[in-house]
Amino acid sequence: MKNAKAAQKELPRQTRAPLITKLALALVFALGAVIIALGVSGQRAYDTSGFSAESAYGAIYALSKDVNAAWEKQLQPQLAALPAEQRAQVDEAVRALLDAAWEGANPGSAAEVESILSPVPEGERTALSYKLLYSAYLVNGPKVSTAQKKEIAALSAADLAAFRTAMLNGVTDESAALPAAAEKAADLKGQERQAALMQLLFTSDGAAASTESVNTLKKGVRDKVKQLDAFRMIARGEVGWLWQLIVSNSRTAVLVGIIIALDALLLTLLMMWDKSWIIDVKWIIILLIVDFLLLFQLMPLVYMVIKAFFPEGSFSLETFERLYTYSLNLDALTNTLIAAFATMILGTLLAFPLAWLVGRTNLYGKKFFRALFVLTYMVPPYVGAMAWLRLLNPNVGTINQWLRVLFRLSDAPGPLNVYTLPGMIWVLTSFYYPYAFITISRAMEKMDPSLEEASRISGGSPLKTLFTITLPMMMPSLIAGALLVFVSAASCYGIPSIIGSPGRVHTVTTRIVEYVSLGQQALNDATGMAVFLMVMALIILFISDVVLAKKQYITVSGKSVRPAIVDLRKWRVPLTVIVSVFAVIMIFIPFATIFTTSFKIDVGKSMFQAENFTWTNWQTVFGRTETMNCLKNSLIFASVTATVGIAIACTMSYLLQRTRVKGRKIPDFLITLGSGTPSVVIALGLIMTMKGNFGINIYNTAYIMIIAYLIKYLMMGMRTVVSAMSQIHVSLEECSQIAGASWLRTMFRITGPLIFPSIAAGWFLIFIPSFYELSMTTLLYSSTTKTIGFQLYEYWTFTSQPMSCAMAFGILLFVVALNFLLNRLTKGEFSI
Amino acid sequence: MATVTIKNVSKAFGDNVVLKEFNETFQEGEFVTLLGPSGCGKTTMLRMIAGFEKPTSGEVYIDDQLVSGGKTFVPPEKRSIGMVFQSYAVWPHMNVFDNVAYPLTIQRVPKAEIREQVEKVLEIVHLSQYAKRLPNQLSGGQQQRVALARALVAAPKLLLLDEPLSNLDAKLRESMRFEIKEIQKKLGITVVYVTHDQTEAMAMSDRIFLINRGVVQQSGTPEQIYNEPINQFVADFLGKVDFFKGEAANGRIAFPAMGGQSIAYDGPRTGKVEVAIRPESIYFAPDGVLEGTLEAQYYLGDVDDCRVRVGDTLMRVIANGYEYKALREGQKVRMNVRSFMVFEDNGLLEQMLKIQT
Ligand SMILES: Nc1ncnc2c1ncn2[C@@H]1O[C@H](COP(=O)(O)OP(=O)(O)OP(=O)(O)O)[C@@H](O)[C@H]1O
Ligand SMILES: [Mg+2]
């Protein structure tokens, strides 16, 4: 009954709605177009003006107001009070001064001045000439010292009037006495004297133009010839408020216009697709998220690709040619591919048996091992690299020292050397095998054991079952895990930068960072590398997200699955020993090394050796304000990223899981794309587009870093919340709504509490990697936005290894503590 | 064509004892059903026979050969058993044909023969036209039939079925029941069948084992179990039954709650008793021994489901469908009881019935 009534009420609105909506959409689109047009015309005007910055227009507007006020309030009354004859003399002097003002820089200027003044009606010509002179003197008139300015400013109102009169008298009569503040001009003769006096007259103007605007104008109009145009604009008040706004923000206007028009277009498409012409608030939310991603994610990437193919504005493959014709680049390319491939193979070979042993057998201490292997996942890669460097350094590496003693080798460096490609592969593997481990063991534990049992009862031996049932079913996850390792290793910067650079083992990422530090010209080369890396990553993303995901058999049965545990029997102890040794080598020794090194004075000696133990590393590192500033930056950036990120993640989860609104997959797609893009590439794209050249200038600010982190890590949070929400059946919510609770109340009372653990988990999953991020930070930091990760890197490369180890261990402790907190907060349901 | 002997088998998961002292022999060609409430240990029993679980104590023999017990353990693949899993366990990466052919492939049966046999068995489970489909393109019931076909294809001597028909609709279920029974008779296979569904158990089994809390409550033919339950739990689990407390004395049982009305009884019990009456064994008769008021009736087509107030209690009577027209709610009726079961009133009834879930 109630519904029927509601429907009746709705009816007339529905029939009217399409027209109104369409009109509104058209209006918004038109608005976008108008803003674009304004932006473009502003840009045109600016282009033809020959000025060197759009901000000149703002200054011109501000100054023209000041100049006008000065003329009307001060100069004009002052001049009007002069006797007619003297007035004419002053006018003449001003005119002469004007003609002389640009003589040096621009010989034809007198004619130009004439052409500015002559079209103006007689009555206004004098006023214009004064204003013009005033404007010109603001920027490059005779110098007035600060002391003089102070003196003038100190004069009382009556004295000031007298001062001005004296100036004017001085212009017309060279012998007239000058007040104290104008003493310096007394020595000058002729036009010079006149100029100085006029300048003093202008300076005495109480409503003096703001120095800020003057400075902006100086920077905005570098060309002396063009200055005349600027002064004309000031004097004649040619630039209105709106126009200066448009011109000085013309790039932003074009961008905003495009976004508005695009939104209107997108909304129209969505509505046509939905066949409904009622605007849904959800669409607005979707569009806002999409806008953000379009601006900060897609535009930089697209621009980078365009730049790579059109390096100098016209199509050329030169950028890519340089990838392989320049041997350093070719080395980087092959190194990257070899390292990533080898890491993938090694990592998967390690991960698969480990996942099986930990997940499906009665190995001793499975849970502990599992937690341990997963722990590596949240350690910053560069910390691992530092540890392995300490261990495998050819000269002082601990393992090398042991090996030399053990095998009685000579004291020559070696036998192992981490500063090589194999060394780098080893470190990459030790860091990235957990990625495969997590993917594989998740699939392995989700697999319904009766699938294997069915094979056994059909007569298949355990081995046969492994090869015909288990492996084929695991294959998609196995490949997905392997690809994840490949792409992570290929886009890793932390490890190659610490291990590769000293050993001259270049990779694509280190080359990109180097190129960026070389400046504008080298950016072209960087884009070539970045596009290569990005395309590779995106292909892999496509394979694992689209091709493999379809093949990922839904093996989770409704009934809870209890994995069949294989009895290792006589192998139980030996295998446990092997896994323990592995854990000691891969995890314990590296972390212990970091820990002990942080107390050493001489890194080559043992911590326990006499006089080699010190607390000062810790004290120095954590006592410095710089460290504390970096730590503060990291905490702030990571918190902001995580909070904004989790808000978007919750919104997206709701849209994806609880609504069928059209277009909800668009932001989802963009977010996935962002997280699949290598960090270095994201950062490079942002550098190239966020310097103001597209109307947004956040270069060297905290924003650019937060945005970069968001693009990279947003998905971590989103996935967590989405999967939690998918597990809460809608009926729980409906139940509450039937019970009479409003939607908001339901969200807060039912859904909220149920998914709170995963929201918290999502927050930390964004926070932790943002906290210790290095690759993007290296490209985006400025002196005020250094983070702890970057600080650590600097310490390692430029200051002292023990100190950086202290810092690394501090970071490690913090991250582990966070994980522990997360575990507590979510009652053990989540930890990384 | 196999016997299964289970000697003193107990099974515990940690402290949780799931099966206690199971002792039984399943004869050659026998169709045995394990029946019982959820979680009572049916699947566990099957898995021990199959070799997926080892008994905590006791021995399992198949055809007089010790397969589990002591130090001996024959792995599942060596036991020549066919099994349908409760979760179907159809391999998602193989199509229907390959799934079903798997046991034969392992036995290295020639290709042509495999084809022939698989087609035959697919015919039986009505899946011939789905041979090339992947499991994720099948419904739950179809997958269940694939699992059944896979279990049957190698003509095992022992077939273990864990709720193989639970996901089929009523009609298909009936036809599959018939097929399974036919195959079993034709091949003389021993079948151990697990189900929740008592009708299914009654219809197919030679012998039913009713299990509760890991203990066999009663075993016997369907008829024995239905008509001669040894305790209230068994009576209650099979069919519909209502319990009434009464006093047995002088060849009658009087029910205090029915205002002292009584029925004739010539059994051995005296004193406090619990009488279990199935609603369908009560019938209306003008000269009935019990008198009451018809409170409500629900016409269900074939039967007329009535509630009659007798004294302070409500009795359920399932009457013949034709009676519906003759009866009026509120009218006085008289009833006779065709048969009933009498148990000692040990005060455990409530407790026993509670365990069911
Ligand atoms: N591997 C195991 N570890 C621990 N407990 C188990 C295990 N397998 C079964 N159980 C427990 O043993 C009991 C019997 O389980 P079983 O699967 O045999 O029940 P069931 O009779 O088949 O029930 P259903 O009819 O619901 O399938 C249950 O309480 C179950 O929780
Ligand atoms: Mg079961």
PDB file of C-alpha atoms and ligand atoms in Angstrom, chain B residues 39 42-44 86 162-163 194 196, ligand 2:
ATOM      1  CA  GLY B  39      27.788 -34.018  13.693  1.00  0.00           C
ATOM      2  CA  LYS B  42      28.776 -40.463  10.162  1.00  0.00           C
ATOM      3  CA  THR B  43      31.269 -38.879   7.829  1.00  0.00           C
ATOM      4  CA  THR B  44      34.053 -39.740  10.228  1.00  0.00           C
ATOM      5  CA  GLN B  86      29.697 -34.704   0.971  1.00  0.00           C
ATOM      6  CA  ASP B 162      28.154 -39.458   1.895  1.00  0.00           C
ATOM      7  CA  GLU B 163      24.792 -37.804   1.341  1.00  0.00           C
ATOM      8  CA  VAL B 194      25.149 -41.767   4.880  1.00  0.00           C
ATOM      9  CA  HIS B 196      19.988 -37.286   7.055  1.00  0.00           C
TER      10      HIS B 196
HETATM   11 MG    MG C   2      28.931 -35.610   7.200  1.00  0.00          MG
END
